[in-house]
């Protein structure tokens, strides 16, 4: 057991910093720092720059197009990206669909879909939740009925992040209703440009909007886009949920926001400084838990129920950080000029520059403990899988 | 001690609750706050007709001469329906300042107009650098030609866009953050050099930045001795939003409990899961604790001993804030995805609760004040 | 709705203060203030003094020997007693057995037992929990078999507070095992001096000891000591649990301890001062909740599930106060000289005088959220009875 | 980064765990701490034979020259069995001070004796008025006849009753709470004017008040420059008790989980109740978080940059303290009445966890230090 910061890691960190410095536009960086809304172009242009460098899919095996990084390098890249206020990628392709394709896809499917993910030419979303299937995901009802070489898909997906930006959707559908609810679920890759696919944004009370409703009406999806066996989709779904939960637990994002908080804090309220420190210590703990449980593992090690722990603590700390940032604004937490968060608004801000988005982000981040399996569901998973309760 | 409402208080409560029931469906409220003005003149006229705009004012000035308890009754109903009219800024704060510090002439001129719904007020006390410190006043007022001229800026003035008159705190003597040397002024919205940059607030209400540039103002109350009035007015606001928060939490808890009983997952209502049951119990407890403190605040806001009043209001603000934060956050959590949407009411109650917590001093501020008194 | 502090209340408060000043021995007051252990005589002598004044049973109707106080007066008496560091009475007689006798007892039973409670000539304990019946109280197994005019009682009661001091025990026993577990429970009043009754102290890890195990071996209890109908004891038990939970929620005790904390606090650690203030504000809230829910009610109003709320918040705040008192000692939380807590120890203390007991009290007070129905059980009660979940 | 134990570290771990398994049943521990001395000389000899008493010392002074990780391995096992021998006071703290600041002569004299089990040490740094402030030193040391004479009192000195030598901090220059002017001294237990008032601590261990009255002492390390060594030693203690706390929490969680699975109420194991399941999950998380910080502390305690080390140890202490408090309190709560009894082990683990939280700076202290660095 030892900390092992090699010269190679140091050099790599410099390389990442230089890359971001050279390639990340200043206006995008400013938006991320101030919490303004990003456009699809802001995000996708940056993803393409990362792809060009060959760094889009750090968790993939080198043979599949991954960069062949050590665990430390993967962590360094993520940390530096956050600290430099780079946009987070749309994660569904590189972090979710890719690994599932690598594990369960046919050679044809891999050949068809992996290149687009690696190049960021294709943006993905994930069709999981439905109006009546939230925590109880396996009760999903979206139907896919076989018709020759196609499935005819009908149903509604909800809370679909980035569906309005996406080219393809990784969807769980029901191909059989006769048995146990987990059986009879299949995975389909659905081209979002097919006839019958409708995307409707769902406004959040935070007035930020990347949730969508996706409606499938008689959408004809080729059978060749089914991953793994018919009725075995739950296996893929569980595999993917593990990958989704692991993420980076938001360590870099929180560190960047806490750095900003420390800048803002004038020390006039010692209790506020103490709470920043308290959150900093908790984040340090999360960082080491992440290093211990994820980063120190090899790329193909399975992440177990520890992922649930990181999801719980990660989202709790993220929410604490967002709350501190809002509280730091004092009365300037009140003004909310929706247009001020969008591109092209150039009136002088009301209050400090970070105040414009702080409250909306606080509100919005309440989603973090709900989505990707609510924190209550994560605790159920640990109770069962780790503690045997 | 008596915790029951008198017959008159009950009648008042029924009347305000009826108004909310009949006028403040969530859909009606959404449409209202989406308008330019953000609230309804018709509602305001109705408030005047029903006498609510004169509740705390003396009868000789067109008011009803009622106590903090009646204000609590109104504010709780305002909270329960997310009412958007500027009752807090006009009646509780602006009107409270005039009633507390105004000369007989000023009271006679302003309070009846407020009670009749003809004049709206805003209390402009906060400044950008001040955070929650009421003594941190940079707005200057200089004596000129037997009157005063004010210059400076007031931040996040609730109700500013539609206020007819402003009560503005300014420094007439002493240094930054000195307790002495602050004076309150009445400033007309049409006064030379006054400009308002209005905006919506995160909870759908309206506020604004008020800039004065050599603007004439009439002193309200003692020159150089305005701080005690500011403190009293802010304490009245605390008592009022405490009651409002109780109303907000009541609706939010009802909504959440109903959701737990009807939303099914894993083949049963989610309210069957013990973890969610206990969460709901803690939300119930938080609401009950807030009720106790709102009642305490209503009964003690008219207390003569300013230190005792301040300590009581600080305790109320701290406890209300804790309850509001917990109930607000957990109501969203228990609703899951639907709770995050704009078309569902819970998020809007959560937003107003959060903004109350961000007003008139936060938890840290009031714990310090409580400990120091 | 109004605060209504009448001259009569003010005069009453003075009267209570004068009474305590005159009658409470200084050494007992010091022990309570410093958290030292009290002897049976310390407690019972004080109870007798209160009884002589006619104040032992403030919640009883005047006709039954209560002092005829208003709700405000009851509250004032309790508050002043705590603030003056008077010992709390052994509550089982005046607060529990008495009300149950008044509600369910025969005239003979009242005549036999109430006078001893009023005069504090008889001290009571409560035989509820058993080794296998904790939270699930109704599963109790202690058997009472009818034999002519007697029941023959066999079984074990556990966590029986003050059993070592008690003359009588109010016990739940099983008279029938054939039906539903709540049916078949009866209430017996058992003379602790009867043959076959054994009391064994249970040491707590805090090294304080007023828990006991009570063993009944062929104890012959006259049938005339059964309260209410045979098999209807659960009705009495539920009635009594309500009364037990209401108590005073420890408002006076916490206030007295917080006053001490404010004296100790030198302000060098602003965060510590802040936490004292935070607990003070929470206590103020509890005090008003108590006033609103209990003290403002008439003596014979039933206390509903609000009692569970007061029990939960009361014990949480008590535990916070005990923890603050321990933390205030810094390193002096460590020394633990068991003898220093008992009568007759006269070596100089190690550290500040209140340090000797602060840690033990912190440890010991963890019981508060367990006994009288754990706080988890109280939440179950509210969920069911108030929220309908 | 590498979070796996080396082969040697694994062997060490197995050896300490075996010792605990074979010697530290809860009943054996109860009897041991009830003796006058409170621990076993035989165990101490065994520690010496197995090399554990020399783990952090240089090989040339009879030690094993190992890092913070090996100390972690030993301390975690010590925690898991509530081991009562004064390893922390002698090896980590007293030995740590000599290794950090001693002259070659002092090291050669003392460290081999410690490693062989022939000499026990105690680190006397805390004073009554100081709370957790390491600079608040009133103990005086006056130069006299080419040596020093110490007078004053040290409070709550862990391991004092059976220490052969004391490392004592005293003021040789500067005013109260000055960083400069503090010097460490070696003082023999037989030295004139030294007296120890020993006592048990709340966790069943032993400590004492140490009074010096014109007592001769040998300076250890730089005169007037002792503070950095004190800070280093206290940081080493923090890393050590962090590992100990992880061991304590591990046993406590195992015990509680087992209880949830076996204790039946309402016709089922209480571990079937979701509220208790989630509580246990949070205890599991608290333990895992503590593990992460204990490992971090072990890997960073030997860091050369003192500020970075201090900041890291403060973060560890804060997080370990939070975890320890939660796991300790909740393990008692979940056990119910049985958890309150003296004959059940849980309370004793809770007590030790609580006392760790009360040592070497509490949460408030370390958050301030963390924020300031």
PDB file of N, CA and C in Angstrom, chain B residues 177-227:
ATOM      1  N   UNK B 177     -21.441  50.449   9.062  1.00  0.00           N
ATOM      2  CA  UNK B 177     -21.770  49.443  10.075  1.00  0.00           C
ATOM      3  C   UNK B 177     -21.938  50.004  11.487  1.00  0.00           C
ATOM      4  N   UNK B 178     -21.917  51.331  11.647  1.00  0.00           N
ATOM      5  CA  UNK B 178     -22.266  51.889  12.953  1.00  0.00           C
ATOM      6  C   UNK B 178     -23.763  51.699  13.194  1.00  0.00           C
ATOM      7  N   UNK B 179     -24.103  51.450  14.447  1.00  0.00           N
ATOM      8  CA  UNK B 179     -25.522  51.291  14.776  1.00  0.00           C
ATOM      9  C   UNK B 179     -26.247  52.636  14.705  1.00  0.00           C
ATOM     10  N   UNK B 180     -25.554  53.661  15.151  1.00  0.00           N
ATOM     11  CA  UNK B 180     -26.179  54.986  15.111  1.00  0.00           C
ATOM     12  C   UNK B 180     -25.932  55.649  13.762  1.00  0.00           C
ATOM     13  N   UNK B 181     -26.783  56.621  13.455  1.00  0.00           N
ATOM     14  CA  UNK B 181     -26.564  57.388  12.238  1.00  0.00           C
ATOM     15  C   UNK B 181     -27.323  56.869  11.043  1.00  0.00           C
ATOM     16  N   UNK B 182     -28.240  55.938  11.279  1.00  0.00           N
ATOM     17  CA  UNK B 182     -29.074  55.443  10.178  1.00  0.00           C
ATOM     18  C   UNK B 182     -30.457  56.072  10.313  1.00  0.00           C
ATOM     19  N   UNK B 183     -30.994  56.523   9.210  1.00  0.00           N
ATOM     20  CA  UNK B 183     -32.312  57.153   9.224  1.00  0.00           C
ATOM     21  C   UNK B 183     -33.173  56.511   8.146  1.00  0.00           C
ATOM     22  N   UNK B 184     -34.468  56.403   8.444  1.00  0.00           N
ATOM     23  CA  UNK B 184     -35.409  55.901   7.439  1.00  0.00           C
ATOM     24  C   UNK B 184     -36.033  57.077   6.696  1.00  0.00           C
ATOM     25  N   UNK B 185     -36.281  56.877   5.414  1.00  0.00           N
ATOM     26  CA  UNK B 185     -36.896  57.915   4.594  1.00  0.00           C
ATOM     27  C   UNK B 185     -38.041  57.340   3.794  1.00  0.00           C
ATOM     28  N   UNK B 186     -39.042  58.184   3.586  1.00  0.00           N
ATOM     29  CA  UNK B 186     -40.096  57.870   2.631  1.00  0.00           C
ATOM     30  C   UNK B 186     -39.727  58.492   1.295  1.00  0.00           C
ATOM     31  N   UNK B 187     -39.749  57.673   0.258  1.00  0.00           N
ATOM     32  CA  UNK B 187     -39.378  58.155  -1.066  1.00  0.00           C
ATOM     33  C   UNK B 187     -40.476  57.755  -2.045  1.00  0.00           C
ATOM     34  N   UNK B 188     -40.922  58.727  -2.812  1.00  0.00           N
ATOM     35  CA  UNK B 188     -41.969  58.440  -3.783  1.00  0.00           C
ATOM     36  C   UNK B 188     -41.386  57.785  -5.026  1.00  0.00           C
ATOM     37  N   UNK B 189     -42.153  56.903  -5.647  1.00  0.00           N
ATOM     38  CA  UNK B 189     -41.613  56.211  -6.821  1.00  0.00           C
ATOM     39  C   UNK B 189     -41.357  57.176  -7.977  1.00  0.00           C
ATOM     40  N   UNK B 190     -42.077  58.317  -7.966  1.00  0.00           N
ATOM     41  CA  UNK B 190     -41.889  59.285  -9.046  1.00  0.00           C
ATOM     42  C   UNK B 190     -40.776  60.276  -8.753  1.00  0.00           C
ATOM     43  N   UNK B 191     -40.166  60.152  -7.586  1.00  0.00           N
ATOM     44  CA  UNK B 191     -39.165  61.140  -7.187  1.00  0.00           C
ATOM     45  C   UNK B 191     -38.004  61.161  -8.181  1.00  0.00           C
ATOM     46  N   UNK B 192     -37.435  62.363  -8.334  1.00  0.00           N
ATOM     47  CA  UNK B 192     -36.333  62.537  -9.274  1.00  0.00           C
ATOM     48  C   UNK B 192     -35.163  61.636  -8.905  1.00  0.00           C
ATOM     49  N   UNK B 193     -34.573  60.991  -9.883  1.00  0.00           N
ATOM     50  CA  UNK B 193     -33.355  60.218  -9.663  1.00  0.00           C
ATOM     51  C   UNK B 193     -33.598  58.796  -9.191  1.00  0.00           C
ATOM     52  N   UNK B 194     -34.871  58.451  -8.964  1.00  0.00           N
ATOM     53  CA  UNK B 194     -35.150  57.081  -8.525  1.00  0.00           C
ATOM     54  C   UNK B 194     -35.368  56.169  -9.726  1.00  0.00           C
ATOM     55  N   UNK B 195     -34.695  55.061  -9.755  1.00  0.00           N
ATOM     56  CA  UNK B 195     -34.988  54.089 -10.803  1.00  0.00           C
ATOM     57  C   UNK B 195     -35.017  52.690 -10.203  1.00  0.00           C
ATOM     58  N   UNK B 196     -35.849  51.860 -10.772  1.00  0.00           N
ATOM     59  CA  UNK B 196     -36.027  50.488 -10.293  1.00  0.00           C
ATOM     60  C   UNK B 196     -35.704  49.527 -11.428  1.00  0.00           C
ATOM     61  N   UNK B 197     -34.819  48.597 -11.154  1.00  0.00           N
ATOM     62  CA  UNK B 197     -34.624  47.514 -12.111  1.00  0.00           C
ATOM     63  C   UNK B 197     -35.320  46.283 -11.528  1.00  0.00           C
ATOM     64  N   UNK B 198     -36.500  46.002 -12.029  1.00  0.00           N
ATOM     65  CA  UNK B 198     -37.291  44.902 -11.482  1.00  0.00           C
ATOM     66  C   UNK B 198     -36.912  43.564 -12.096  1.00  0.00           C
ATOM     67  N   UNK B 199     -37.187  42.506 -11.378  1.00  0.00           N
ATOM     68  CA  UNK B 199     -36.936  41.157 -11.906  1.00  0.00           C
ATOM     69  C   UNK B 199     -37.783  40.156 -11.126  1.00  0.00           C
ATOM     70  N   UNK B 200     -37.997  38.993 -11.727  1.00  0.00           N
ATOM     71  CA  UNK B 200     -38.662  37.929 -10.972  1.00  0.00           C
ATOM     72  C   UNK B 200     -37.662  37.321  -9.989  1.00  0.00           C
ATOM     73  N   UNK B 201     -38.167  36.750  -8.938  1.00  0.00           N
ATOM     74  CA  UNK B 201     -37.294  36.031  -8.006  1.00  0.00           C
ATOM     75  C   UNK B 201     -37.474  34.531  -8.217  1.00  0.00           C
ATOM     76  N   UNK B 202     -36.587  33.769  -7.616  1.00  0.00           N
ATOM     77  CA  UNK B 202     -36.563  32.333  -7.884  1.00  0.00           C
ATOM     78  C   UNK B 202     -37.871  31.653  -7.498  1.00  0.00           C
ATOM     79  N   UNK B 203     -38.635  32.282  -6.617  1.00  0.00           N
ATOM     80  CA  UNK B 203     -39.902  31.701  -6.195  1.00  0.00           C
ATOM     81  C   UNK B 203     -41.081  32.267  -6.982  1.00  0.00           C
ATOM     82  N   UNK B 204     -40.793  32.989  -8.068  1.00  0.00           N
ATOM     83  CA  UNK B 204     -41.868  33.481  -8.927  1.00  0.00           C
ATOM     84  C   UNK B 204     -42.427  34.826  -8.510  1.00  0.00           C
ATOM     85  N   UNK B 205     -41.919  35.408  -7.429  1.00  0.00           N
ATOM     86  CA  UNK B 205     -42.385  36.728  -7.000  1.00  0.00           C
ATOM     87  C   UNK B 205     -41.569  37.816  -7.709  1.00  0.00           C
ATOM     88  N   UNK B 206     -41.699  39.046  -7.231  1.00  0.00           N
ATOM     89  CA  UNK B 206     -40.996  40.151  -7.887  1.00  0.00           C
ATOM     90  C   UNK B 206     -40.184  40.943  -6.873  1.00  0.00           C
ATOM     91  N   UNK B 207     -39.026  41.386  -7.309  1.00  0.00           N
ATOM     92  CA  UNK B 207     -38.201  42.260  -6.481  1.00  0.00           C
ATOM     93  C   UNK B 207     -37.442  43.177  -7.426  1.00  0.00           C
ATOM     94  N   UNK B 208     -36.550  43.973  -6.888  1.00  0.00           N
ATOM     95  CA  UNK B 208     -35.807  44.851  -7.777  1.00  0.00           C
ATOM     96  C   UNK B 208     -34.643  45.538  -7.088  1.00  0.00           C
ATOM     97  N   UNK B 209     -33.737  46.047  -7.910  1.00  0.00           N
ATOM     98  CA  UNK B 209     -32.663  46.898  -7.443  1.00  0.00           C
ATOM     99  C   UNK B 209     -33.166  48.344  -7.534  1.00  0.00           C
ATOM    100  N   UNK B 210     -33.032  49.068  -6.459  1.00  0.00           N
ATOM    101  CA  UNK B 210     -33.533  50.451  -6.427  1.00  0.00           C
ATOM    102  C   UNK B 210     -32.341  51.395  -6.330  1.00  0.00           C
ATOM    103  N   UNK B 211     -32.195  52.252  -7.344  1.00  0.00           N
ATOM    104  CA  UNK B 211     -31.085  53.190  -7.366  1.00  0.00           C
ATOM    105  C   UNK B 211     -31.603  54.606  -7.128  1.00  0.00           C
ATOM    106  N   UNK B 212     -30.980  55.317  -6.210  1.00  0.00           N
ATOM    107  CA  UNK B 212     -31.348  56.695  -5.929  1.00  0.00           C
ATOM    108  C   UNK B 212     -30.164  57.586  -6.293  1.00  0.00           C
ATOM    109  N   UNK B 213     -30.469  58.698  -6.925  1.00  0.00           N
ATOM    110  CA  UNK B 213     -29.402  59.617  -7.318  1.00  0.00           C
ATOM    111  C   UNK B 213     -29.856  61.023  -6.958  1.00  0.00           C
ATOM    112  N   UNK B 214     -29.406  61.481  -5.815  1.00  0.00           N
ATOM    113  CA  UNK B 214     -29.795  62.811  -5.342  1.00  0.00           C
ATOM    114  C   UNK B 214     -31.325  62.939  -5.281  1.00  0.00           C
ATOM    115  N   UNK B 215     -31.927  61.883  -4.763  1.00  0.00           N
ATOM    116  CA  UNK B 215     -33.387  61.779  -4.746  1.00  0.00           C
ATOM    117  C   UNK B 215     -33.942  62.342  -3.439  1.00  0.00           C
ATOM    118  N   UNK B 216     -34.975  63.182  -3.502  1.00  0.00           N
ATOM    119  CA  UNK B 216     -35.532  63.741  -2.276  1.00  0.00           C
ATOM    120  C   UNK B 216     -36.292  62.698  -1.461  1.00  0.00           C
ATOM    121  N   UNK B 217     -36.155  62.774  -0.144  1.00  0.00           N
ATOM    122  CA  UNK B 217     -36.864  61.854   0.739  1.00  0.00           C
ATOM    123  C   UNK B 217     -37.262  62.549   2.034  1.00  0.00           C
ATOM    124  N   UNK B 218     -38.392  62.085   2.629  1.00  0.00           N
ATOM    125  CA  UNK B 218     -38.842  62.627   3.918  1.00  0.00           C
ATOM    126  C   UNK B 218     -38.415  61.690   5.029  1.00  0.00           C
ATOM    127  N   UNK B 219     -37.797  62.245   6.054  1.00  0.00           N
ATOM    128  CA  UNK B 219     -37.390  61.403   7.178  1.00  0.00           C
ATOM    129  C   UNK B 219     -38.621  60.764   7.813  1.00  0.00           C
ATOM    130  N   UNK B 220     -38.476  59.464   8.118  1.00  0.00           N
ATOM    131  CA  UNK B 220     -39.542  58.721   8.788  1.00  0.00           C
ATOM    132  C   UNK B 220     -38.990  58.314  10.144  1.00  0.00           C
ATOM    133  N   UNK B 221     -39.516  58.931  11.184  1.00  0.00           N
ATOM    134  CA  UNK B 221     -38.992  58.627  12.520  1.00  0.00           C
ATOM    135  C   UNK B 221     -37.737  59.425  12.802  1.00  0.00           C
ATOM    136  N   UNK B 222     -37.077  59.042  13.881  1.00  0.00           N
ATOM    137  CA  UNK B 222     -35.964  59.797  14.424  1.00  0.00           C
ATOM    138  C   UNK B 222     -34.761  59.825  13.461  1.00  0.00           C
ATOM    139  N   UNK B 223     -34.224  60.993  13.243  1.00  0.00           N
ATOM    140  CA  UNK B 223     -33.015  61.094  12.435  1.00  0.00           C
ATOM    141  C   UNK B 223     -31.842  60.483  13.214  1.00  0.00           C
ATOM    142  N   UNK B 224     -31.045  59.707  12.532  1.00  0.00           N
ATOM    143  CA  UNK B 224     -29.894  58.977  13.106  1.00  0.00           C
ATOM    144  C   UNK B 224     -30.294  57.818  14.011  1.00  0.00           C
ATOM    145  N   UNK B 225     -31.570  57.658  14.243  1.00  0.00           N
ATOM    146  CA  UNK B 225     -32.001  56.609  15.168  1.00  0.00           C
ATOM    147  C   UNK B 225     -32.934  55.612  14.507  1.00  0.00           C
ATOM    148  N   UNK B 226     -32.676  55.292  13.255  1.00  0.00           N
ATOM    149  CA  UNK B 226     -33.606  54.428  12.521  1.00  0.00           C
ATOM    150  C   UNK B 226     -33.416  52.934  12.744  1.00  0.00           C
ATOM    151  N   UNK B 227     -32.259  52.553  13.292  1.00  0.00           N
ATOM    152  CA  UNK B 227     -31.965  51.111  13.369  1.00  0.00           C
ATOM    153  C   UNK B 227     -33.014  50.310  14.146  1.00  0.00           C
TER     154      UNK B 227
END
